[in-house]
């Protein structure tokens, strides 16, 4: 029997099948044509059965080697084609990353609220509780109890809205001090944030504005403690390097009274329009609670002493945010509100 | 108070730069608001002396003066008539520049060469006086530069004097403070009154005072035979720098002494005084009186009047009368210096609306102890500027005031200030401001208060003086002693802050409006008179229509802010405001409630390149309300609203239990148009105090269910008018295992159709199909038992 198998022929046939292969689909088809049950190799393996033992051995080895290498080659090609396919799919997910994103639509708190919250945060951390009182107040609480009797020149300092005789729109949040002290014994440690009203409406005044007042009454509260508390507050609000000075002033309900100035945040002390060339900005009024005020609420000034302070929230907001016109707070222009 | 340093220098030696002085005064409580520099506006003008005055050869109305300028004498052509031989005058030589940048050139006037020009005050820019040549004070050296003359170069301190320091509304008062700063003692002006005349005040005028509470101190002095002209330049110059206008020598002297010593004075024309008598009276009833400004005034009971034999001649401390006013022809003067009751002066001045420099000082209280000194000082100055003869003596009333003395303990000073000051330091600090120690005691001292310090009433006032002089800068910053208290959480504050956070995270911007509104807002919102919201709290003295009453709801202000922004190009707005609303109440004070209002108009985004946002509708505002209720643990329900300002078809009242806590919906077009708004606005307003009352912010943990949840969908046909809420409520009521009912679709072909998703959840076991199927049956039965509801299959 001289039957032989032409391996070269087999190799050519495989080569002819594989070389035009382009797609994963082609590959699957060719895999079947070559390696499948009715494929090329099956054909040869069937033919091999007809050969004699020696030949079987020789050709069998050859065919199996060729089959293994073809299989490996096709697997390699398959991996490459899958990779290429994946790359092609990925190409389709391309987007223009420079298109605008969808920004969540959030609102903002009014800068006055933000400033209030900041002030309250600092004083809360110093142990002050928040106390409130009515906006429409008795003359007694707004003036008399605070050592501002009728006909007192200090009434000229505050142009008052009257609701009826003896009832006013509070001109400061100080009446809350009196209400709190009337209702409890020392120690007292409160701040009172709120709206206040004065009949004044021009470029630098609004008929309503906001204040935070503070009060601490206890045994042995000292003027130096007032300096300590306010120094901490101011450095927390305006930064640790803020210069500040306490200078004598006059308020009917405190004595000694002190105006607190900070180094101008605009010009850093060189002098500018905002600080009227002084290098300093008035930021709050303060002092030791006047003994008469303590007596008015039934406290004994021989036993306890205290300090009080008050600040304009708009003023602080203007300095923190660099706002140059107080009326901006009340126009409520969205182009203003969205800046803070 | 404007204080010229040149004047101040007469009381204390100012060896300090004005800016340093200003800083130190500020740190003493006398804030210097500005320093105004006075400099001559002319240049090249020297002081000459008139040696001879000759007629001009070619012009009858001109003269040729020989003017000695030190090294030489120059012929100067001049047209003024007020110069005499020996006068010192300003000579502007060729090349000099006068006020208004006017350059002096060599020129011939009517044929006579003049190498310069004699100048008026106006030409020098010193005043508006152009009536003649400026006569330079005698003590200025011939040949010196006029620009160097005293008073022309000056720094004027504009000092904000604290309202309780009336004593510092004078050069002397400020000088005392400056003296204390510079370790000097302020010197009083020195002068010698010439009383060599033979006449005596007591023979010429009588004085009576009926009420020594109203006027405990009064002095009358006289001068006769004066001739009234302008005051000398130095006096006018100082008055002007202090911000007052020179009038004539007599008025200027009274003003000058007031500025100098703080004592207001009043000069009467002696001949106008009937019966040569002055009586200080307190008016008993209405009295008509014409003041020297020509105004007719009505005096009422309690006003202090100065009267002569026939009636009032002045309103004490405030303004003189036309009837006794000083005129150009006045020859003899009766001068008043007094202390009037400050409260009375204040009351009268307020009522009449006259706030003069004099009343300002009387209101704060003048120095009773220097009333006569000021009178002497003024008479002396009148004599030296207007001539005449000073009468001997005076008429006076002198009710002895009890000098105040105050005890202060050393320990209290140290306890209050928190500074260990030496006792000797305390004493010397007080001495420097004329507070003298009457006696020292074991643990303190008694200090006597001088007559000009009306602000010192009790120990705390003295402690303040110690602190002021010691310097606030030297007080250390300390931490209060005592246990640190932890402050309780304020429930309301937590809510209000939380609401602001919720609403901003929903995209709302916060507004802050004035808590006022216009009474018209009530009409625009169609609030009925029976509605409490129409009982606004009125303001007696409003500053405008828009601020005439306190608001009873916030929505009107929110609409105004929306209109403001729409008018400025905005289209899509979401705003909220939280603030107080006010209602009239029977009690002495109106009631105040916190309210929260939020509104939306337009759409979320004007455009986006995909998924455009729809316009806001009722369910957007309702969603915000539901979210708010959920956030604050509030069980709410809705009912159709009867608010007249809302579109009834798209409006709801918000209820917590039976209580109406607010409303929400679409604002009616007519209401919007009255605010100038043309686009739809959805709005809600709720009483925040009621949210706090009915809600809860305390989160409580519920275990996460260990068993899976099951969902089933249902579809029903239903009548147009059957509320979906009723079906949802019915289904929720079927079993506690039903933990959610949602609407996931609604459409209408012929009949309205609704699709619901129901969530079943057990915390005990895995729900079996049988259990859920049984519940499903009940749900269908319950839902379809509602009128007009049918299962869609
Ligand atoms: Zn500055």
PDB file of C-alpha atoms in Angstrom, chain A residues 18-257:
ATOM      1  CA  UNK A  18      -7.334  31.614   7.235  1.00  0.00           C
ATOM      2  CA  UNK A  19      -5.607  34.341   5.247  1.00  0.00           C
ATOM      3  CA  UNK A  20      -8.754  36.224   4.046  1.00  0.00           C
ATOM      4  CA  UNK A  21     -10.184  36.114   7.584  1.00  0.00           C
ATOM      5  CA  UNK A  22     -11.280  39.593   8.797  1.00  0.00           C
ATOM      6  CA  UNK A  23     -14.052  39.419  11.332  1.00  0.00           C
ATOM      7  CA  UNK A  24     -14.896  37.514  14.443  1.00  0.00           C
ATOM      8  CA  UNK A  25     -17.781  36.059  12.502  1.00  0.00           C
ATOM      9  CA  UNK A  26     -15.435  34.792   9.755  1.00  0.00           C
ATOM     10  CA  UNK A  27     -13.264  33.319  12.437  1.00  0.00           C
ATOM     11  CA  UNK A  28     -16.116  31.378  13.968  1.00  0.00           C
ATOM     12  CA  UNK A  29     -17.088  30.032  10.561  1.00  0.00           C
ATOM     13  CA  UNK A  30     -13.505  29.062   9.725  1.00  0.00           C
ATOM     14  CA  UNK A  31     -13.026  27.441  13.086  1.00  0.00           C
ATOM     15  CA  UNK A  32     -15.906  25.166  12.154  1.00  0.00           C
ATOM     16  CA  UNK A  33     -14.588  24.509   8.615  1.00  0.00           C
ATOM     17  CA  UNK A  34     -11.157  23.650   9.865  1.00  0.00           C
ATOM     18  CA  UNK A  35     -11.555  22.216  13.338  1.00  0.00           C
ATOM     19  CA  UNK A  36     -15.228  21.171  13.325  1.00  0.00           C
ATOM     20  CA  UNK A  37     -16.588  17.714  13.207  1.00  0.00           C
ATOM     21  CA  UNK A  38     -16.873  17.877   9.424  1.00  0.00           C
ATOM     22  CA  UNK A  39     -13.881  20.113   9.089  1.00  0.00           C
ATOM     23  CA  UNK A  40     -10.652  19.759   7.234  1.00  0.00           C
ATOM     24  CA  UNK A  41      -8.799  18.045  10.042  1.00  0.00           C
ATOM     25  CA  UNK A  42     -11.595  15.511  10.507  1.00  0.00           C
ATOM     26  CA  UNK A  43     -11.301  14.734   6.811  1.00  0.00           C
ATOM     27  CA  UNK A  44      -7.570  14.063   7.172  1.00  0.00           C
ATOM     28  CA  UNK A  45      -7.953  12.153  10.388  1.00  0.00           C
ATOM     29  CA  UNK A  46     -10.564   9.971   8.680  1.00  0.00           C
ATOM     30  CA  UNK A  47      -8.101   9.419   5.812  1.00  0.00           C
ATOM     31  CA  UNK A  48      -5.379   8.598   8.327  1.00  0.00           C
ATOM     32  CA  UNK A  49      -7.352   5.575   9.482  1.00  0.00           C
ATOM     33  CA  UNK A  50      -6.773   4.034   6.038  1.00  0.00           C
ATOM     34  CA  UNK A  51      -2.977   4.162   6.314  1.00  0.00           C
ATOM     35  CA  UNK A  52      -0.705   1.440   7.582  1.00  0.00           C
ATOM     36  CA  UNK A  53       0.608   1.495  11.083  1.00  0.00           C
ATOM     37  CA  UNK A  54       3.933   3.184  10.427  1.00  0.00           C
ATOM     38  CA  UNK A  55       2.498   5.755   8.148  1.00  0.00           C
ATOM     39  CA  UNK A  56      -0.311   6.301  10.619  1.00  0.00           C
ATOM     40  CA  UNK A  57       2.214   7.078  13.257  1.00  0.00           C
ATOM     41  CA  UNK A  58       4.239   9.506  11.139  1.00  0.00           C
ATOM     42  CA  UNK A  59       1.308  11.339   9.589  1.00  0.00           C
ATOM     43  CA  UNK A  60      -0.717  11.214  12.775  1.00  0.00           C
ATOM     44  CA  UNK A  61       2.052  13.121  14.545  1.00  0.00           C
ATOM     45  CA  UNK A  62       2.312  15.651  11.727  1.00  0.00           C
ATOM     46  CA  UNK A  63      -1.444  16.270  11.593  1.00  0.00           C
ATOM     47  CA  UNK A  64      -1.800  16.616  15.324  1.00  0.00           C
ATOM     48  CA  UNK A  65       1.095  19.085  15.483  1.00  0.00           C
ATOM     49  CA  UNK A  66      -0.456  21.111  12.676  1.00  0.00           C
ATOM     50  CA  UNK A  67      -3.836  20.990  14.340  1.00  0.00           C
ATOM     51  CA  UNK A  68      -2.453  22.252  17.637  1.00  0.00           C
ATOM     52  CA  UNK A  69      -0.581  25.139  16.020  1.00  0.00           C
ATOM     53  CA  UNK A  70      -3.612  26.083  13.921  1.00  0.00           C
ATOM     54  CA  UNK A  71      -5.789  25.992  16.969  1.00  0.00           C
ATOM     55  CA  UNK A  72      -3.357  28.243  18.863  1.00  0.00           C
ATOM     56  CA  UNK A  73      -3.138  30.569  15.921  1.00  0.00           C
ATOM     57  CA  UNK A  74      -6.909  30.858  15.625  1.00  0.00           C
ATOM     58  CA  UNK A  75      -7.270  31.490  19.386  1.00  0.00           C
ATOM     59  CA  UNK A  76      -4.673  34.215  19.131  1.00  0.00           C
ATOM     60  CA  UNK A  77      -6.538  35.744  16.229  1.00  0.00           C
ATOM     61  CA  UNK A  78      -9.797  35.489  18.131  1.00  0.00           C
ATOM     62  CA  UNK A  79      -8.370  37.409  21.104  1.00  0.00           C
ATOM     63  CA  UNK A  80      -7.062  40.097  18.771  1.00  0.00           C
ATOM     64  CA  UNK A  81     -10.370  40.343  16.965  1.00  0.00           C
ATOM     65  CA  UNK A  82     -12.347  40.570  20.253  1.00  0.00           C
ATOM     66  CA  UNK A  83     -10.000  43.285  21.378  1.00  0.00           C
ATOM     67  CA  UNK A  84     -10.462  45.130  18.089  1.00  0.00           C
ATOM     68  CA  UNK A  85     -14.213  44.738  18.341  1.00  0.00           C
ATOM     69  CA  UNK A  86     -14.215  46.099  21.900  1.00  0.00           C
ATOM     70  CA  UNK A  87     -12.093  49.041  20.818  1.00  0.00           C
ATOM     71  CA  UNK A  88     -14.540  49.701  17.988  1.00  0.00           C
ATOM     72  CA  UNK A  89     -17.504  49.565  20.413  1.00  0.00           C
ATOM     73  CA  UNK A  90     -15.710  51.914  22.785  1.00  0.00           C
ATOM     74  CA  UNK A  91     -15.127  54.337  19.973  1.00  0.00           C
ATOM     75  CA  UNK A  92     -18.906  54.670  19.690  1.00  0.00           C
ATOM     76  CA  UNK A  93     -19.194  55.912  23.353  1.00  0.00           C
ATOM     77  CA  UNK A  94     -17.157  59.033  22.583  1.00  0.00           C
ATOM     78  CA  UNK A  95     -18.653  62.272  23.892  1.00  0.00           C
ATOM     79  CA  UNK A  96     -17.547  65.922  23.849  1.00  0.00           C
ATOM     80  CA  UNK A  97     -16.389  66.470  27.396  1.00  0.00           C
ATOM     81  CA  UNK A  98     -16.291  70.202  26.831  1.00  0.00           C
ATOM     82  CA  UNK A  99     -20.089  70.425  26.664  1.00  0.00           C
ATOM     83  CA  UNK A 100     -21.625  72.146  29.738  1.00  0.00           C
ATOM     84  CA  UNK A 101     -22.493  69.932  32.700  1.00  0.00           C
ATOM     85  CA  UNK A 102     -25.858  69.947  34.428  1.00  0.00           C
ATOM     86  CA  UNK A 103     -25.243  72.040  37.525  1.00  0.00           C
ATOM     87  CA  UNK A 104     -27.567  71.219  40.436  1.00  0.00           C
ATOM     88  CA  UNK A 105     -29.907  74.157  41.025  1.00  0.00           C
ATOM     89  CA  UNK A 106     -29.322  75.185  44.645  1.00  0.00           C
ATOM     90  CA  UNK A 107     -30.387  78.344  46.424  1.00  0.00           C
ATOM     91  CA  UNK A 108     -28.349  80.431  48.830  1.00  0.00           C
ATOM     92  CA  UNK A 109     -28.966  81.942  52.196  1.00  0.00           C
ATOM     93  CA  UNK A 110     -29.057  85.711  52.278  1.00  0.00           C
ATOM     94  CA  UNK A 111     -25.679  87.209  53.214  1.00  0.00           C
ATOM     95  CA  UNK A 112     -27.293  88.678  56.339  1.00  0.00           C
ATOM     96  CA  UNK A 113     -28.341  85.175  57.416  1.00  0.00           C
ATOM     97  CA  UNK A 114     -24.896  83.810  56.654  1.00  0.00           C
ATOM     98  CA  UNK A 115     -23.336  86.542  58.778  1.00  0.00           C
ATOM     99  CA  UNK A 116     -25.815  85.959  61.608  1.00  0.00           C
ATOM    100  CA  UNK A 117     -25.005  82.256  61.595  1.00  0.00           C
ATOM    101  CA  UNK A 118     -21.294  82.946  61.683  1.00  0.00           C
ATOM    102  CA  UNK A 119     -21.622  85.350  64.618  1.00  0.00           C
ATOM    103  CA  UNK A 120     -23.889  82.936  66.485  1.00  0.00           C
ATOM    104  CA  UNK A 121     -21.491  80.078  65.826  1.00  0.00           C
ATOM    105  CA  UNK A 122     -18.597  81.927  67.452  1.00  0.00           C
ATOM    106  CA  UNK A 123     -20.547  83.050  70.502  1.00  0.00           C
ATOM    107  CA  UNK A 124     -22.163  79.633  70.947  1.00  0.00           C
ATOM    108  CA  UNK A 125     -18.703  78.146  71.107  1.00  0.00           C
ATOM    109  CA  UNK A 126     -17.933  80.683  73.843  1.00  0.00           C
ATOM    110  CA  UNK A 127     -20.955  79.511  75.821  1.00  0.00           C
ATOM    111  CA  UNK A 128     -23.512  82.173  74.921  1.00  0.00           C
ATOM    112  CA  UNK A 129     -27.147  81.112  74.464  1.00  0.00           C
ATOM    113  CA  UNK A 130     -29.463  82.706  71.911  1.00  0.00           C
ATOM    114  CA  UNK A 131     -32.311  84.780  73.369  1.00  0.00           C
ATOM    115  CA  UNK A 132     -35.046  86.596  71.491  1.00  0.00           C
ATOM    116  CA  UNK A 133     -37.598  89.291  72.113  1.00  0.00           C
ATOM    117  CA  UNK A 134     -40.362  91.105  70.278  1.00  0.00           C
ATOM    118  CA  UNK A 135     -39.649  93.555  67.464  1.00  0.00           C
ATOM    119  CA  UNK A 136     -42.471  95.753  68.713  1.00  0.00           C
ATOM    120  CA  UNK A 137     -41.369  96.731  72.159  1.00  0.00           C
ATOM    121  CA  UNK A 138     -42.448  98.798  75.119  1.00  0.00           C
ATOM    122  CA  UNK A 139     -40.731 102.131  75.488  1.00  0.00           C
ATOM    123  CA  UNK A 140     -39.770 100.912  78.959  1.00  0.00           C
ATOM    124  CA  UNK A 141     -37.655  98.038  77.646  1.00  0.00           C
ATOM    125  CA  UNK A 142     -36.237  99.906  74.697  1.00  0.00           C
ATOM    126  CA  UNK A 143     -35.291 103.040  76.639  1.00  0.00           C
ATOM    127  CA  UNK A 144     -36.179 103.526  80.287  1.00  0.00           C
ATOM    128  CA  UNK A 145     -34.828 100.272  81.673  1.00  0.00           C
ATOM    129  CA  UNK A 146     -31.653 100.860  79.685  1.00  0.00           C
ATOM    130  CA  UNK A 147     -31.034 104.109  81.532  1.00  0.00           C
ATOM    131  CA  UNK A 148     -32.444 106.289  78.746  1.00  0.00           C
ATOM    132  CA  UNK A 149     -35.231 108.209  80.488  1.00  0.00           C
ATOM    133  CA  UNK A 150     -37.570 110.479  78.562  1.00  0.00           C
ATOM    134  CA  UNK A 151     -35.855 113.693  77.479  1.00  0.00           C
ATOM    135  CA  UNK A 152     -32.476 111.989  77.645  1.00  0.00           C
ATOM    136  CA  UNK A 153     -30.189 113.332  74.918  1.00  0.00           C
ATOM    137  CA  UNK A 154     -29.395 109.751  73.929  1.00  0.00           C
ATOM    138  CA  UNK A 155     -32.906 109.427  72.511  1.00  0.00           C
ATOM    139  CA  UNK A 156     -31.753 111.784  69.791  1.00  0.00           C
ATOM    140  CA  UNK A 157     -29.138 109.241  68.760  1.00  0.00           C
ATOM    141  CA  UNK A 158     -31.843 106.881  67.566  1.00  0.00           C
ATOM    142  CA  UNK A 159     -34.735 108.037  65.450  1.00  0.00           C
ATOM    143  CA  UNK A 160     -37.578 105.909  66.697  1.00  0.00           C
ATOM    144  CA  UNK A 161     -40.639 104.530  64.924  1.00  0.00           C
ATOM    145  CA  UNK A 162     -43.643 104.762  67.209  1.00  0.00           C
ATOM    146  CA  UNK A 163     -46.571 102.342  67.109  1.00  0.00           C
ATOM    147  CA  UNK A 164     -48.452 104.283  69.748  1.00  0.00           C
ATOM    148  CA  UNK A 165     -47.384 106.256  72.803  1.00  0.00           C
ATOM    149  CA  UNK A 166     -45.250 103.971  74.939  1.00  0.00           C
ATOM    150  CA  UNK A 167     -44.820 101.345  72.178  1.00  0.00           C
ATOM    151  CA  UNK A 168     -41.983 101.479  69.656  1.00  0.00           C
ATOM    152  CA  UNK A 169     -40.279  99.393  67.015  1.00  0.00           C
ATOM    153  CA  UNK A 170     -37.166  98.447  68.917  1.00  0.00           C
ATOM    154  CA  UNK A 171     -34.201 100.601  67.938  1.00  0.00           C
ATOM    155  CA  UNK A 172     -31.710  97.991  69.123  1.00  0.00           C
ATOM    156  CA  UNK A 173     -31.871  94.423  70.425  1.00  0.00           C
ATOM    157  CA  UNK A 174     -30.807  95.574  73.904  1.00  0.00           C
ATOM    158  CA  UNK A 175     -34.351  95.267  75.330  1.00  0.00           C
ATOM    159  CA  UNK A 176     -33.827  91.498  75.180  1.00  0.00           C
ATOM    160  CA  UNK A 177     -31.115  91.927  77.837  1.00  0.00           C
ATOM    161  CA  UNK A 178     -33.654  93.445  80.180  1.00  0.00           C
ATOM    162  CA  UNK A 179     -36.294  90.794  79.515  1.00  0.00           C
ATOM    163  CA  UNK A 180     -33.777  88.010  80.104  1.00  0.00           C
ATOM    164  CA  UNK A 181     -32.417  89.549  83.308  1.00  0.00           C
ATOM    165  CA  UNK A 182     -35.922  90.156  84.617  1.00  0.00           C
ATOM    166  CA  UNK A 183     -36.742  86.496  84.040  1.00  0.00           C
ATOM    167  CA  UNK A 184     -33.684  84.883  85.594  1.00  0.00           C
ATOM    168  CA  UNK A 185     -30.976  85.327  88.168  1.00  0.00           C
ATOM    169  CA  UNK A 186     -27.288  85.588  87.302  1.00  0.00           C
ATOM    170  CA  UNK A 187     -25.253  84.072  85.788  1.00  0.00           C
ATOM    171  CA  UNK A 188     -26.551  85.303  82.438  1.00  0.00           C
ATOM    172  CA  UNK A 189     -24.697  84.659  79.200  1.00  0.00           C
ATOM    173  CA  UNK A 190     -26.733  85.417  76.107  1.00  0.00           C
ATOM    174  CA  UNK A 191     -26.666  86.888  72.669  1.00  0.00           C
ATOM    175  CA  UNK A 192     -29.758  88.328  71.045  1.00  0.00           C
ATOM    176  CA  UNK A 193     -29.838  88.486  67.252  1.00  0.00           C
ATOM    177  CA  UNK A 194     -32.668  90.247  65.482  1.00  0.00           C
ATOM    178  CA  UNK A 195     -34.164  93.015  63.387  1.00  0.00           C
ATOM    179  CA  UNK A 196     -34.123  96.601  64.594  1.00  0.00           C
ATOM    180  CA  UNK A 197     -35.726  99.716  63.168  1.00  0.00           C
ATOM    181  CA  UNK A 198     -34.897 103.416  62.918  1.00  0.00           C
ATOM    182  CA  UNK A 199     -36.633 106.022  60.812  1.00  0.00           C
ATOM    183  CA  UNK A 200     -33.829 106.807  58.496  1.00  0.00           C
ATOM    184  CA  UNK A 201     -33.635 105.924  54.802  1.00  0.00           C
ATOM    185  CA  UNK A 202     -30.748 107.156  52.694  1.00  0.00           C
ATOM    186  CA  UNK A 203     -27.578 105.902  51.031  1.00  0.00           C
ATOM    187  CA  UNK A 204     -26.143 104.632  54.279  1.00  0.00           C
ATOM    188  CA  UNK A 205     -29.268 103.852  56.326  1.00  0.00           C
ATOM    189  CA  UNK A 206     -32.188 101.475  55.940  1.00  0.00           C
ATOM    190  CA  UNK A 207     -35.330 101.695  58.109  1.00  0.00           C
ATOM    191  CA  UNK A 208     -34.804  98.101  59.208  1.00  0.00           C
ATOM    192  CA  UNK A 209     -31.470  96.463  59.848  1.00  0.00           C
ATOM    193  CA  UNK A 210     -30.007  93.735  62.037  1.00  0.00           C
ATOM    194  CA  UNK A 211     -28.050  93.524  65.230  1.00  0.00           C
ATOM    195  CA  UNK A 212     -26.535  90.996  67.538  1.00  0.00           C
ATOM    196  CA  UNK A 213     -26.197  92.024  71.139  1.00  0.00           C
ATOM    197  CA  UNK A 214     -24.447  90.115  73.869  1.00  0.00           C
ATOM    198  CA  UNK A 215     -24.683  90.154  77.636  1.00  0.00           C
ATOM    199  CA  UNK A 216     -22.769  88.429  80.380  1.00  0.00           C
ATOM    200  CA  UNK A 217     -23.558  89.039  84.046  1.00  0.00           C
ATOM    201  CA  UNK A 218     -22.017  87.116  86.914  1.00  0.00           C
ATOM    202  CA  UNK A 219     -19.894  87.665  89.977  1.00  0.00           C
ATOM    203  CA  UNK A 220     -16.603  89.383  89.147  1.00  0.00           C
ATOM    204  CA  UNK A 221     -17.119  89.947  85.443  1.00  0.00           C
ATOM    205  CA  UNK A 222     -14.464  92.460  84.449  1.00  0.00           C
ATOM    206  CA  UNK A 223     -13.828  94.981  81.713  1.00  0.00           C
ATOM    207  CA  UNK A 224     -10.751  92.930  80.803  1.00  0.00           C
ATOM    208  CA  UNK A 225     -13.069  89.934  80.224  1.00  0.00           C
ATOM    209  CA  UNK A 226     -15.040  92.011  77.741  1.00  0.00           C
ATOM    210  CA  UNK A 227     -11.797  92.704  75.911  1.00  0.00           C
ATOM    211  CA  UNK A 228     -10.945  89.021  75.996  1.00  0.00           C
ATOM    212  CA  UNK A 229     -14.285  87.795  74.626  1.00  0.00           C
ATOM    213  CA  UNK A 230     -14.496  90.429  71.899  1.00  0.00           C
ATOM    214  CA  UNK A 231     -10.887  89.872  70.843  1.00  0.00           C
ATOM    215  CA  UNK A 232     -11.597  86.177  70.349  1.00  0.00           C
ATOM    216  CA  UNK A 233     -14.773  86.990  68.419  1.00  0.00           C
ATOM    217  CA  UNK A 234     -13.189  89.525  66.099  1.00  0.00           C
ATOM    218  CA  UNK A 235     -10.180  87.383  65.331  1.00  0.00           C
ATOM    219  CA  UNK A 236     -12.484  84.487  64.573  1.00  0.00           C
ATOM    220  CA  UNK A 237     -14.603  86.577  62.198  1.00  0.00           C
ATOM    221  CA  UNK A 238     -11.961  88.737  60.547  1.00  0.00           C
ATOM    222  CA  UNK A 239      -8.852  86.576  60.916  1.00  0.00           C
ATOM    223  CA  UNK A 240      -6.214  86.004  63.565  1.00  0.00           C
ATOM    224  CA  UNK A 241      -4.065  88.869  62.366  1.00  0.00           C
ATOM    225  CA  UNK A 242      -6.773  91.504  62.693  1.00  0.00           C
ATOM    226  CA  UNK A 243      -5.601  94.478  64.717  1.00  0.00           C
ATOM    227  CA  UNK A 244      -8.174  95.834  67.112  1.00  0.00           C
ATOM    228  CA  UNK A 245      -8.446  98.667  69.549  1.00  0.00           C
ATOM    229  CA  UNK A 246     -10.851  99.615  72.303  1.00  0.00           C
ATOM    230  CA  UNK A 247     -11.508 103.291  72.750  1.00  0.00           C
ATOM    231  CA  UNK A 248     -13.708 105.161  75.194  1.00  0.00           C
ATOM    232  CA  UNK A 249     -17.201 106.008  74.036  1.00  0.00           C
ATOM    233  CA  UNK A 250     -20.598 106.788  75.450  1.00  0.00           C
ATOM    234  CA  UNK A 251     -23.698 104.639  75.740  1.00  0.00           C
ATOM    235  CA  UNK A 252     -26.310 105.325  78.414  1.00  0.00           C
ATOM    236  CA  UNK A 253     -26.559 101.651  79.393  1.00  0.00           C
ATOM    237  CA  UNK A 254     -22.882 100.844  79.771  1.00  0.00           C
ATOM    238  CA  UNK A 255     -20.049 102.294  81.767  1.00  0.00           C
ATOM    239  CA  UNK A 256     -17.176 102.243  81.104  1.00  0.00           C
ATOM    240  CA  UNK A 257     -18.190 102.161  77.443  1.00  0.00           C
TER     241      UNK A 257
END
